[in-house]
Tab-separated table of C-alpha atoms and ligand atoms in Angstrom:
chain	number	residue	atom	x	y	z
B	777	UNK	CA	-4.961	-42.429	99.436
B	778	UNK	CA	-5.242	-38.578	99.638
B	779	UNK	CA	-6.013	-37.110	102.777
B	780	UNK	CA	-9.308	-35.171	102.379
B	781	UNK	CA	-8.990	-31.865	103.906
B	782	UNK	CA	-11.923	-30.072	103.316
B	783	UNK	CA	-15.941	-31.247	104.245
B	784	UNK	CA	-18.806	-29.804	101.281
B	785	UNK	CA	-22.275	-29.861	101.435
B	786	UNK	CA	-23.019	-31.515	97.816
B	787	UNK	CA	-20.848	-33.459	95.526
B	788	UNK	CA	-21.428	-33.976	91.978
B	789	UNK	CA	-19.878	-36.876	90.439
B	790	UNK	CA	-19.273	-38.380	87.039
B	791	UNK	CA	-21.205	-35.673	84.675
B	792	UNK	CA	-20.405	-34.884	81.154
B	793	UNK	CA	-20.598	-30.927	81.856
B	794	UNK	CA	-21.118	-28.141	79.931
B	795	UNK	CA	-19.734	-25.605	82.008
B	796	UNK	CA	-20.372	-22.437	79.687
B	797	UNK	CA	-17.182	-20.593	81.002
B	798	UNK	CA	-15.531	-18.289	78.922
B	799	UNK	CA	-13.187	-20.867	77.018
B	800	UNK	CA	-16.735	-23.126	76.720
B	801	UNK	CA	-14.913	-25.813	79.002
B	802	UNK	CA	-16.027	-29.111	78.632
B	803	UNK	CA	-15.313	-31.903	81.693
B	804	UNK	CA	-16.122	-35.260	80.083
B	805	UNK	CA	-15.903	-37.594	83.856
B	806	UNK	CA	-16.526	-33.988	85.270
B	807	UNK	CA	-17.212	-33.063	89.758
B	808	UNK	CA	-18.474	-29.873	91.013
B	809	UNK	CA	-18.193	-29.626	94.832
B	810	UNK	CA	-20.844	-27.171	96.506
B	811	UNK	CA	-20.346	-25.449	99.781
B	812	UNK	CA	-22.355	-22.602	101.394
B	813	UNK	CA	-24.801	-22.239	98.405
B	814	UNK	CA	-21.473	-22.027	95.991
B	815	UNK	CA	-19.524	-24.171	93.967
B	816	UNK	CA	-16.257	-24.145	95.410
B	817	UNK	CA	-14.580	-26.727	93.150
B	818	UNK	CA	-15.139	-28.186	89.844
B	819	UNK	CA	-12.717	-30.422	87.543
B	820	UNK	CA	-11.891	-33.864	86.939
B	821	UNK	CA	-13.983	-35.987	89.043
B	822	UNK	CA	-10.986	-38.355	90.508
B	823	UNK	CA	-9.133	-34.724	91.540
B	824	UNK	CA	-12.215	-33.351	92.984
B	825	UNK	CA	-13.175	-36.262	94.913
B	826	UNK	CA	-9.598	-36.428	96.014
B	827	UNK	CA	-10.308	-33.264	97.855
B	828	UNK	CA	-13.533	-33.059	99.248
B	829	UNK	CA	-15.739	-35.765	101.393
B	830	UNK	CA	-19.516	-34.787	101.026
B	831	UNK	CA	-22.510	-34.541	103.225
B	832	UNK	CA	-24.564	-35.779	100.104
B	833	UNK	CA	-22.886	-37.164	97.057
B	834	UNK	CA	-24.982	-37.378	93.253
B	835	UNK	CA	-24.076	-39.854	90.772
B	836	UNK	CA	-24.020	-37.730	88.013
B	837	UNK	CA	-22.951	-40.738	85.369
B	838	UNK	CA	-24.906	-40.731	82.233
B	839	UNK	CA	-25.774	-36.693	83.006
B	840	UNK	CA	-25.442	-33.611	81.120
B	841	UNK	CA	-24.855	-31.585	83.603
B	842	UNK	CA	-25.243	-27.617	82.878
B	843	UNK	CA	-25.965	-24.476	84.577
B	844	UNK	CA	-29.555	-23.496	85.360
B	845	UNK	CA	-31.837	-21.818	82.705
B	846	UNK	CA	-32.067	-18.001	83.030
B	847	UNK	CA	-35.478	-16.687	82.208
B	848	UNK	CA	-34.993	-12.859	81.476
B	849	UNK	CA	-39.430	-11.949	81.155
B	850	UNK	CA	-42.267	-13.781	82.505
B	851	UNK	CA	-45.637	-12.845	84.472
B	852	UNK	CA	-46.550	-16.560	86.095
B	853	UNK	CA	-50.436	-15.620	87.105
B	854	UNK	CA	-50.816	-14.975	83.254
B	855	UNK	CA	-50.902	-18.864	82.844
B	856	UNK	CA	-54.373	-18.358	83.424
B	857	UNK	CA	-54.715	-18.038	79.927
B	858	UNK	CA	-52.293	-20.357	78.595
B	859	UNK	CA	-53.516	-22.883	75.745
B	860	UNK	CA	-56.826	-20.494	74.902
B	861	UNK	CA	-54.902	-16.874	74.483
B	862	UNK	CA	-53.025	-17.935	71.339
B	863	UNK	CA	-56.259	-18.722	69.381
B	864	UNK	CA	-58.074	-15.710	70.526
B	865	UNK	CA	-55.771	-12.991	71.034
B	866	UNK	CA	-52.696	-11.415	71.955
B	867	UNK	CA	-52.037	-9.511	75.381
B	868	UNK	CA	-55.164	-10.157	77.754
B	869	UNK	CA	-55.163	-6.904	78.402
B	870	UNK	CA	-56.385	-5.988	74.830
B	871	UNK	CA	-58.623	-9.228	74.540
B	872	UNK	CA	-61.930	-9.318	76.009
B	873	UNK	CA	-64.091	-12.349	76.819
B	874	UNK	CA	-61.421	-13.836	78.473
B	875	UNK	CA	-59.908	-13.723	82.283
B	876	UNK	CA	-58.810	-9.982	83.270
B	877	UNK	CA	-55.162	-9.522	85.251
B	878	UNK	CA	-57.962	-7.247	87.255
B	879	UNK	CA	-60.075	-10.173	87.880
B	880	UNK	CA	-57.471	-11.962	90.106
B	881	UNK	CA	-57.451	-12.311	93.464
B	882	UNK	CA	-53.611	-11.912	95.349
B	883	UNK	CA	-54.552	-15.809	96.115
B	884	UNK	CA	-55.872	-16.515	92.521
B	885	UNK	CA	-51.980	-14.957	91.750
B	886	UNK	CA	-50.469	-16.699	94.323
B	887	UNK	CA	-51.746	-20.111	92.703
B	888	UNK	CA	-50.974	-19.581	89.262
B	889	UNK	CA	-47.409	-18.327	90.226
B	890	UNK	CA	-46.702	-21.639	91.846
B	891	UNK	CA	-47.760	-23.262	88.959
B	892	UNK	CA	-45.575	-21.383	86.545
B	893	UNK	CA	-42.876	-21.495	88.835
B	894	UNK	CA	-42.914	-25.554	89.153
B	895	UNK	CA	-43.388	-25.784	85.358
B	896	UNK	CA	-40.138	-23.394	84.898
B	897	UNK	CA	-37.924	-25.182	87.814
B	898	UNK	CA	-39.309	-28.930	86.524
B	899	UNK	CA	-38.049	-27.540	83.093
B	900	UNK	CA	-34.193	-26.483	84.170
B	901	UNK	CA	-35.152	-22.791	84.244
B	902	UNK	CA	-33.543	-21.728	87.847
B	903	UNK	CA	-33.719	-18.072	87.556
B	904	UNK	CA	-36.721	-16.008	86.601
B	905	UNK	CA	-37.697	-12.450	86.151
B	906	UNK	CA	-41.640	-12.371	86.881
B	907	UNK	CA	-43.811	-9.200	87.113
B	908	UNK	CA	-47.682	-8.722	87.521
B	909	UNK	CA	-49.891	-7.779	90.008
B	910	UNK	CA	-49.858	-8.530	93.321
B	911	UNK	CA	-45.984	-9.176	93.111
B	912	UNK	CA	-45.892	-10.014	97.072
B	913	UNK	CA	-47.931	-13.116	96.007
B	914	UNK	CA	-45.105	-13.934	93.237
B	915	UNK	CA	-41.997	-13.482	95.827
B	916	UNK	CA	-44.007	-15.630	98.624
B	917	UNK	CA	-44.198	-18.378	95.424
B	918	UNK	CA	-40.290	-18.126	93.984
B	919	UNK	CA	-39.322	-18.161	98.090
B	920	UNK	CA	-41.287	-21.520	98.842
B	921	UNK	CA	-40.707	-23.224	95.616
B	922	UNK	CA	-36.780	-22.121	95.910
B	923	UNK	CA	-36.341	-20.791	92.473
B	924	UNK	CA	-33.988	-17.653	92.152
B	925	UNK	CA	-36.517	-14.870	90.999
B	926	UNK	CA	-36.290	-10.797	90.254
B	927	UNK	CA	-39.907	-10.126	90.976
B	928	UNK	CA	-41.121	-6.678	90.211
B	929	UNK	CA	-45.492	-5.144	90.185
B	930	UNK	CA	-47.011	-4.132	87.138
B	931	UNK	CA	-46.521	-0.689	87.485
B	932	UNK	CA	-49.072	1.169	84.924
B	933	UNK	CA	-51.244	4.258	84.675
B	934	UNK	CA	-53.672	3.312	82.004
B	935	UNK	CA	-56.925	1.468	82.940
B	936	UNK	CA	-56.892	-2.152	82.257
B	937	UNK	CA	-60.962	-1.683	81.960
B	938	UNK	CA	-60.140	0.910	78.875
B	939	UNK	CA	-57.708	-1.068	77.520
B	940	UNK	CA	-59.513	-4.200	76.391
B	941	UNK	CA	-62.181	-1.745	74.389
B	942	UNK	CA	-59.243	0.160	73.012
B	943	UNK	CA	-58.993	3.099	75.139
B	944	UNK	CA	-56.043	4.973	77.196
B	945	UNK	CA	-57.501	6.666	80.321
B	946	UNK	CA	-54.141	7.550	81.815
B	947	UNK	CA	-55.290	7.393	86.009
B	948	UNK	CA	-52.907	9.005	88.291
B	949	UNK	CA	-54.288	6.832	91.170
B	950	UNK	CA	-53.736	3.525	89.379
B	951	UNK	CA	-50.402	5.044	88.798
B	952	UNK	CA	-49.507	5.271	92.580
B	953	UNK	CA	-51.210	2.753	93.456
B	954	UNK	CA	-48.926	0.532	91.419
B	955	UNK	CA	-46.039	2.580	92.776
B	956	UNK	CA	-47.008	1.662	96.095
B	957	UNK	CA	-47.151	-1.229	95.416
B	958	UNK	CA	-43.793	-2.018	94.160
B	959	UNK	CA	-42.196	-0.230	96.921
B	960	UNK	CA	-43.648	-2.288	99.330
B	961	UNK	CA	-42.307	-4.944	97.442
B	962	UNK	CA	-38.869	-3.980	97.675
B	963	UNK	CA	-39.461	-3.524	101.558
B	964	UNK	CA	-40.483	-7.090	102.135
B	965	UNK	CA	-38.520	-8.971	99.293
B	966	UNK	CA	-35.027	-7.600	98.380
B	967	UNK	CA	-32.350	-9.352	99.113
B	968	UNK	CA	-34.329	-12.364	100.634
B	969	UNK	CA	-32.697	-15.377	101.338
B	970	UNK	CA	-29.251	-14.386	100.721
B	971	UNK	CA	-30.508	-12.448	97.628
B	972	UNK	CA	-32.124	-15.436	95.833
B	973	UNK	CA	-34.887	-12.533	95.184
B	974	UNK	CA	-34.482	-9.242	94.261
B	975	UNK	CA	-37.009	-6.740	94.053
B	976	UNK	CA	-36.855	-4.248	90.568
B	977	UNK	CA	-38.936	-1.914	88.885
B	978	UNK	CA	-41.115	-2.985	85.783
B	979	UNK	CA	-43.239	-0.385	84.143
B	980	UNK	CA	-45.153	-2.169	81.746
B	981	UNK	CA	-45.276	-0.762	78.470
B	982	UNK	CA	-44.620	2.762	76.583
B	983	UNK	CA	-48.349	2.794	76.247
B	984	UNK	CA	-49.659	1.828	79.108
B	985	UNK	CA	-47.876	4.534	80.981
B	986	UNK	CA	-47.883	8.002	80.652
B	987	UNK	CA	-44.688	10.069	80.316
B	988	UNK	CA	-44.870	11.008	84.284
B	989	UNK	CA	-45.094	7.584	85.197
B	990	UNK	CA	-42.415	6.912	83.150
B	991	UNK	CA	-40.147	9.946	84.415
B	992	UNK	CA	-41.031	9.019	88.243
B	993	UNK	CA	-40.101	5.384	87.191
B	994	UNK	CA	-36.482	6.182	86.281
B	995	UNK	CA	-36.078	8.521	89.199
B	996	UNK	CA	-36.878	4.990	91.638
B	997	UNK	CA	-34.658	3.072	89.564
B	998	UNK	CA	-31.667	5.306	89.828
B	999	UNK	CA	-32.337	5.475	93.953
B	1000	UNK	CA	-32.637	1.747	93.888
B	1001	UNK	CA	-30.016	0.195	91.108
B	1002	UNK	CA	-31.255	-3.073	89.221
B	1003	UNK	CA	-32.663	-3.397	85.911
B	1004	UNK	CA	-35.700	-1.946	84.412
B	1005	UNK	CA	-38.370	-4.689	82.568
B	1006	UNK	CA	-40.993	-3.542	80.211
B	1007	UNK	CA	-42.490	-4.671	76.947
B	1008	UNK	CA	-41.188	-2.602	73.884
B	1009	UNK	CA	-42.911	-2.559	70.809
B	1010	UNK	CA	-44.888	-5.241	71.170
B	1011	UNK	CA	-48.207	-4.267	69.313
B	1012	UNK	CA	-49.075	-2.061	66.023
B	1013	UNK	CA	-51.443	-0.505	68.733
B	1014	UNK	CA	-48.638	0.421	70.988
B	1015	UNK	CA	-46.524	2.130	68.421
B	1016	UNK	CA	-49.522	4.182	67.601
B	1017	UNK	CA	-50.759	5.411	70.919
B	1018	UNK	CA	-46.976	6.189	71.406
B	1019	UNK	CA	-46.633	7.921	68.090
B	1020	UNK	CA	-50.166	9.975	68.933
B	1021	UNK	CA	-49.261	11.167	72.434
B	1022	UNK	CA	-45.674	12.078	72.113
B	1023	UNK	CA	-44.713	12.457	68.268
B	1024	UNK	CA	-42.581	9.184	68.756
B	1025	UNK	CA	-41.315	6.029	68.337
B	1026	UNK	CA	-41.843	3.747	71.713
B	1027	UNK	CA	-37.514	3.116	71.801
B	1028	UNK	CA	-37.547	7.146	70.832
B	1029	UNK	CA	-39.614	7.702	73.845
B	1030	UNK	CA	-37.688	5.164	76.378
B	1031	UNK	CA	-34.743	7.234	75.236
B	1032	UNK	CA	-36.122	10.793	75.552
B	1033	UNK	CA	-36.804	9.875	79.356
B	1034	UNK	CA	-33.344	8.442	80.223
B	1035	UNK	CA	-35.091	4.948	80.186
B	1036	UNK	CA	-33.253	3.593	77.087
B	1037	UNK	CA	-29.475	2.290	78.296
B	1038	UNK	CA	-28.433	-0.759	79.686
B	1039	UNK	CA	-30.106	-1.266	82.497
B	1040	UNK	CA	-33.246	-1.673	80.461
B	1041	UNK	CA	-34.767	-5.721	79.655
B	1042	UNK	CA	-37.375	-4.983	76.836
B	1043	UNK	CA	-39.487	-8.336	75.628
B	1044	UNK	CA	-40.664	-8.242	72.092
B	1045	UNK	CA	-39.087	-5.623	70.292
B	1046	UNK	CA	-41.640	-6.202	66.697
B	1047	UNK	CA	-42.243	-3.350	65.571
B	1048	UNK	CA	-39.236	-0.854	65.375
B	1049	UNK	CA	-39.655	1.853	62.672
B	1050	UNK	CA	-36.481	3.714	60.797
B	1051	UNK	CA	-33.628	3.974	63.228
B	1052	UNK	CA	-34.897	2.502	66.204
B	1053	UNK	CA	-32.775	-0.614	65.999
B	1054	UNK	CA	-29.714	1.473	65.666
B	1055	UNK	CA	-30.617	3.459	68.434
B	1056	UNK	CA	-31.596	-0.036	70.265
B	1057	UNK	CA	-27.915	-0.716	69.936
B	1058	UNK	CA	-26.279	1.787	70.966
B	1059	UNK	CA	-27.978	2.094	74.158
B	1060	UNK	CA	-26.714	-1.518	75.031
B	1061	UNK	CA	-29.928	-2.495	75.860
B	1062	UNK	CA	-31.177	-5.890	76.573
B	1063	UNK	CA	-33.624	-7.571	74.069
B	1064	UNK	CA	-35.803	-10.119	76.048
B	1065	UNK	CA	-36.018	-11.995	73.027
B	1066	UNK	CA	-39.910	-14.162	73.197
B	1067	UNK	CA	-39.641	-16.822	70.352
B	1068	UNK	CA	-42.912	-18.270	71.178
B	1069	UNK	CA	-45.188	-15.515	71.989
B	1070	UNK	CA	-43.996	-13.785	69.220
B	1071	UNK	CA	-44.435	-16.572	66.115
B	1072	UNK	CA	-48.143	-17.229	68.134
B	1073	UNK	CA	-48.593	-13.440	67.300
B	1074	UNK	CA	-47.299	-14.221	63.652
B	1075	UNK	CA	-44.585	-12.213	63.886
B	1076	UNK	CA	-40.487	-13.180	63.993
B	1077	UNK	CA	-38.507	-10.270	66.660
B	1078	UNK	CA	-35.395	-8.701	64.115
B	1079	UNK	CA	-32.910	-10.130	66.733
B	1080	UNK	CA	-29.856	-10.852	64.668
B	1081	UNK	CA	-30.396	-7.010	63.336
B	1082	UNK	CA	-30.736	-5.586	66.783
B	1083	UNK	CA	-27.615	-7.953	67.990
B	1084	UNK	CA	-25.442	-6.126	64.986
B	1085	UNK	CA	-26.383	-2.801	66.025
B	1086	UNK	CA	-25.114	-3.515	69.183
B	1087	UNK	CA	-28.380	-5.232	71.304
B	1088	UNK	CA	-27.657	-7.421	74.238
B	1089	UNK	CA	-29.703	-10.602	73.509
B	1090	UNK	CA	-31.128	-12.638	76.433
B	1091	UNK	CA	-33.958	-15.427	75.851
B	1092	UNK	CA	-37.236	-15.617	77.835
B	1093	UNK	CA	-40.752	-17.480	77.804
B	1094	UNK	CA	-42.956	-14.546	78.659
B	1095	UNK	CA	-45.423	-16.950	79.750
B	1096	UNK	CA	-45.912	-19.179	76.895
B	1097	UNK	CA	-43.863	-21.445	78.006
B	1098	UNK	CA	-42.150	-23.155	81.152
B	1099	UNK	CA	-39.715	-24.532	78.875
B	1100	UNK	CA	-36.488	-22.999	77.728
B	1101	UNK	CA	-35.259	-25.649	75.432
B	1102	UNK	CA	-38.353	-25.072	73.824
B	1103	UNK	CA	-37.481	-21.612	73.411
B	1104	UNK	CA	-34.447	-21.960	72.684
B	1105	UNK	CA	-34.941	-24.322	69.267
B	1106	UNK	CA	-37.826	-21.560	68.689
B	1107	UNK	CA	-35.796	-18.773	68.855
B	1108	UNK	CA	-32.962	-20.184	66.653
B	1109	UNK	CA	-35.544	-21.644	64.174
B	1110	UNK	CA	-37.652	-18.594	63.457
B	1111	UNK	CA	-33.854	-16.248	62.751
B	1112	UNK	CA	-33.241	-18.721	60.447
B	1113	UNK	CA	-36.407	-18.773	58.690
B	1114	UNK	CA	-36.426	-14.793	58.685
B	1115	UNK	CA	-32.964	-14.997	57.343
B	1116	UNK	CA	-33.518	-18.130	55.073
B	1117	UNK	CA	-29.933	-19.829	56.448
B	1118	UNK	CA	-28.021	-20.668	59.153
B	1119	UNK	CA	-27.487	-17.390	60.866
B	1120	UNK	CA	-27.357	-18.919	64.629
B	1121	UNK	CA	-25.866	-21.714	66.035
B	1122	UNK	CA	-26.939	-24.112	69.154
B	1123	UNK	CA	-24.200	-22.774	71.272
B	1124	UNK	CA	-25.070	-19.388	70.884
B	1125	UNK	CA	-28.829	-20.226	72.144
B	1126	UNK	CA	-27.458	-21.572	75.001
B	1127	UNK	CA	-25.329	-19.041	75.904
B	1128	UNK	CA	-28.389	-16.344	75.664
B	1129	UNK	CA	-30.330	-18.749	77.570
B	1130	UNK	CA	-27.630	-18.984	80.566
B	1131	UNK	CA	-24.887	-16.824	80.374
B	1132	UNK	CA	-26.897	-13.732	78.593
B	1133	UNK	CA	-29.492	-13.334	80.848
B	1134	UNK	CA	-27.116	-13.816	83.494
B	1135	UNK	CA	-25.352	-10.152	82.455
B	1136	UNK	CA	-28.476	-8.743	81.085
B	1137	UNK	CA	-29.360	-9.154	85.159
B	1138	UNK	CA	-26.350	-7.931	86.245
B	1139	UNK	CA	-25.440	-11.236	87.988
B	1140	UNK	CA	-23.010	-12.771	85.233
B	1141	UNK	CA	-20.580	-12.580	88.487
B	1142	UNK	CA	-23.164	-15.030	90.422
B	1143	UNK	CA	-24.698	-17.710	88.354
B	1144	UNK	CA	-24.743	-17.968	84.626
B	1145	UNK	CA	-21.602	-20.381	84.154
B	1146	UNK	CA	-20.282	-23.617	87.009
B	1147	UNK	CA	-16.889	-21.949	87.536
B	1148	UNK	CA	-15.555	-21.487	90.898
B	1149	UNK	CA	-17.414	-19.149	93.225
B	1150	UNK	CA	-20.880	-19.120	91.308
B	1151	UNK	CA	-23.873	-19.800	93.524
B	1152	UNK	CA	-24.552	-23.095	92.831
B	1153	UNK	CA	-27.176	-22.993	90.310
B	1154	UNK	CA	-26.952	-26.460	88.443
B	1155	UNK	CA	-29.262	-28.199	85.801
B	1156	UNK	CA	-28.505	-32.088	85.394
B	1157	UNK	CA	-30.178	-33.950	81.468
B	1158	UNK	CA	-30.915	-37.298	81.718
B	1159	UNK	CA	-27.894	-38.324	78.810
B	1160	UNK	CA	-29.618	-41.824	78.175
B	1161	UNK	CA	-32.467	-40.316	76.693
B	1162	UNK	CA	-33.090	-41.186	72.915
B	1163	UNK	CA	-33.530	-37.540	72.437
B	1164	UNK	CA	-30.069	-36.657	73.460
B	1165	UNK	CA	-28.216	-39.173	71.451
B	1166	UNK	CA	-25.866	-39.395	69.684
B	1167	UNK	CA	-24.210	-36.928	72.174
B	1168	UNK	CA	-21.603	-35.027	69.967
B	1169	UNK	CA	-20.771	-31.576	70.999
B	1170	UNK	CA	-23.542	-31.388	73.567
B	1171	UNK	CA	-24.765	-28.281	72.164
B	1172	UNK	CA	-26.676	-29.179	69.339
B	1173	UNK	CA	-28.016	-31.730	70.772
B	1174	UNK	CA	-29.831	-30.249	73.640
B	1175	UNK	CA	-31.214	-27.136	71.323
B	1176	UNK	CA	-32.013	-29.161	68.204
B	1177	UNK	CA	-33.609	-32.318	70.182
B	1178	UNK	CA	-34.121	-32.329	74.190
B	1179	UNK	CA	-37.004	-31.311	75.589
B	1180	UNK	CA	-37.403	-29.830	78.988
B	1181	UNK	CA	-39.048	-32.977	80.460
B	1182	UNK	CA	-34.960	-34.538	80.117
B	1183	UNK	CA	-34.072	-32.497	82.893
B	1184	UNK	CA	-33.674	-34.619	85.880
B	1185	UNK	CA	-32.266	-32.762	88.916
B	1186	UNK	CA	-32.189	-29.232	89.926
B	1187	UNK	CA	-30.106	-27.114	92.268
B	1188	UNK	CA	-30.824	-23.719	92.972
B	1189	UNK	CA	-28.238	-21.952	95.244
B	1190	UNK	CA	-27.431	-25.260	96.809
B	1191	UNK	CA	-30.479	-26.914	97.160
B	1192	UNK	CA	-31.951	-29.734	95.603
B	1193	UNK	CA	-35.540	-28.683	94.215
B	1194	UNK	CA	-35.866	-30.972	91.680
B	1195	UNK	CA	-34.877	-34.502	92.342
B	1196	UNK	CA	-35.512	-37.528	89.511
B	1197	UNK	CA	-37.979	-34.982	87.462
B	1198	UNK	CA	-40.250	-34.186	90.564
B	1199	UNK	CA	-40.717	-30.987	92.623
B	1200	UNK	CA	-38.644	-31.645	95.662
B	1201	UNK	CA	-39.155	-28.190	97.272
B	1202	UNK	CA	-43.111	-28.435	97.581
B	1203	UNK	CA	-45.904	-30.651	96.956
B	1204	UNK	CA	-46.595	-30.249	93.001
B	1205	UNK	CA	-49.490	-32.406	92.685
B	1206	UNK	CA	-51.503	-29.707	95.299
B	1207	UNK	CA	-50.216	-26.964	93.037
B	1208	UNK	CA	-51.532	-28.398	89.769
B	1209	UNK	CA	-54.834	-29.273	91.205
B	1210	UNK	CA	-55.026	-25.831	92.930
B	1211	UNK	CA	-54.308	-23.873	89.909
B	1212	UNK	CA	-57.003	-25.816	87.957
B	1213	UNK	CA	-59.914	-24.840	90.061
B	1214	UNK	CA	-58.288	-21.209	90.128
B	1215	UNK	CA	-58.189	-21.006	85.950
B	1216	UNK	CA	-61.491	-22.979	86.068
B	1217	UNK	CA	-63.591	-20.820	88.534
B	1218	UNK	CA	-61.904	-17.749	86.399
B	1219	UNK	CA	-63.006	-18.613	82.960
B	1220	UNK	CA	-66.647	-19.781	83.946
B	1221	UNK	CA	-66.768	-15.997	85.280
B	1222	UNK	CA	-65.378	-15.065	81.269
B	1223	UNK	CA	-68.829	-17.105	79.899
B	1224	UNK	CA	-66.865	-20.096	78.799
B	1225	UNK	CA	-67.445	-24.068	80.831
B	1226	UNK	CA	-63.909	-25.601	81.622
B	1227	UNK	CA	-63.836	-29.323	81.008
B	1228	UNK	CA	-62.380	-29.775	84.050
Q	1822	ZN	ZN1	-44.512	-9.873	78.877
């Protein structure tokens, strides 16, 4: 018997595992041994358990076992709108007769945030970039439910009121106010819990700000570091207002005020005109790439073009979805219908999904791949599932056929928040119910009558 020098906090045993390291490793009868929120050894599970006793041991047998989902553009309180938006319209803020961002209450916010959250962590997502309003309401969520978030406020200048009838009444107090916002943010939230959140700066659109918004924006992010999120040619509508007020192109405009490199995380990317894909690319740039929100739009993101040119590519849900297997087959399925073939395989889905949005964050040292050091940020399949057999390469398998419900256990920087497919870190049967009457009380206000 080997003497077993060194004491862990969690043990996982017995797990077929993907562990998306550089080389792709694959352990077949694999052990990852977590200490102090990190995995501090992974390998063959009879040399691993030859080295560390446990405080708590999982039998990971008859487990894919993969690191957590990264989730590079989201707004949770926008769930509000979730299974009625796609038949009606696009962004709420463009869409009357339905429930206004403006509407909310920071509690209303606070409610809908946990319920996007548990939807994401139930799902395997374990990191999340999630920006609204009232973004202390979204931190206060990702730190109870134990989810590793960037949270960022809406930061805007144009009002929401003007929007939804088609005007831009650029407001400089909305604009600070926003500001203000943020920053207080950053205060209370950066670097919480050992950095599980961070705090970063998310102007929302080209449109929806004016250039001095935009101009005091990058002067914040340079004093603070961390990305930039925004939504980048999202809408025929945006393109125009940009092209009206400035002469340009919404990328040519990110660009003109420094905004356009690669600190930047841009969802949508639709609508790019002439040589804004090549200059997309050579800014290094991050496409959030939004497979469902987009095809619900009608429209297919030119990803594989903007990865050529030189695009980083990250996945995200941007609300449409908590799932990022869902996403994932999305994603891969609508490139291949815009390029009529096989233009992206399964493993490089799940690479954007993990590993991608991992350096499009600026954490590919931290999570993003189980390798030695990583905060322990681990997502465990249930292997015995019909949908994920026949297990062949583990790849395909997971984008072309699991579903997120498969996922059975997740860690987040140690800790167990999802434990045999329910919510460990909170009480997810209060949040459902809680952010039924929320959506409920908000669309009676919008003239419709909720069935529930
Ligand atoms: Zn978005």
């Amino acid at each position: 018997m080997t003497d077993i020098a060194n004491t862990c906090d969690l043990l996982l045993t017995g797990g077929l595992i993907l562990t998306l390291d550089d080389a792709h490793s694959l352990l077949k009868d694999g052990a990852i041994a977590i200490a102090d929120r990190k995995i501090v050894d992974i390998g063959a599970s009879e040399s691993v358990c030859a080295r560390w006793s446990a405080k708590t041991t999982i039998d990971a047998r008859g487990r894919l076992v993969m690191p957590g989902l990264v989730n590079v553009h989201n707004h949770t309180p926008l769930m509000i709108t979730r299974g009625m938006i796609e038949d009606i319209g696009l962004a709420p803020m463009f869409t009357p007769g339905i429930p206004q961002g403006h509407w909310l209450t920071e509690e209303d916010a606070y409610a809908l945030s946990c319920l996007g959250l548990f939807e994401m962590l139930r799902n395997g997502c374990t990191t999340v970039v999630d920006f609204y309003r009232y973004p202390m309401a979204l931190a206060r969520a990702a730190s109870e439910l134990g989810i590793r978030a960037v949270v960022a406020g809406r930061v805007h200048d144009a009002d929401p009121a003007g929007l939804s009838q088609g005007r831009y009444d650029y407001k400089t107090k909305i604009g600070e106010r926003s500001l203000r916002e943020n920053a207080a943010l950053i205060e209370r939230w950066d670097g919480h819990d050992g950095g599980r959140l961070r705090c970063d700066w998310a102007p929302h659109a080209p449109d929806t700000c004016s250039d001095d918004l935009l101009r005091e924006v990058k002067k914040l992010v340079d004093a603070h570091g961390g990305n930039v999120h925004t939504h980048l040619s999202q809408l025929p509508g945006e393109v125009a207002a940009v092209q009206a007020r400035s002469g340009l192109t919404p990328p040519q405009l990110l660009d003109t005020l420094g905004l356009l490199d690669e600190k930047l995380i841009a969802a949508h990317c639709l609508h790019l005109e002439g040589d804004d894909i090549a200059l997309c690319g050579r800014s290094k740039m991050t496409v959030a790439y939004a497979p469902i929100g987009n095809a619900k739009g009608g429209r297919i993101a030119p990803i594989m073009e903007l990865r050529d040119a030189g695009a980083r590519i990250a996945l995200c849900t941007d609300t449409f979805s908590g799932d990022m297997i869902e996403a994932m087959r999305w994603g891969l399925s609508m490139q291949r219908i815009d390029r009529q073939g096989s233009v992206l395989e399964a493993r490089t889905m799940v690479d954007w999904a993990t590993r991608g949005g991992a350096a499009a964050l600026g954490m590919d040292e931290t999570i993003g791949s189980l390798e030695i050091g990583k905060r322990a940020d681990i997502v465990m399949l249930d292997d015995r599932s019909p949908r994920l057999t026949p297990m062949i390469d583990g790849y395909g398998v997971l984008v072309h056929s699991a579903v997120g419900n498969d996922v059975d256990t997740v860690i987040v920087d140690g800790r167990i928040v999802v434990e045999g497919g329910r919510l460990a870190s909170a009480d997810g049967d209060a949040i459902v119910a809680r952010a039924q009457a929320t959506a409920s009380a908000l669309w009676r206000r919008a003239g419709r009558d909720p069935i529930r």
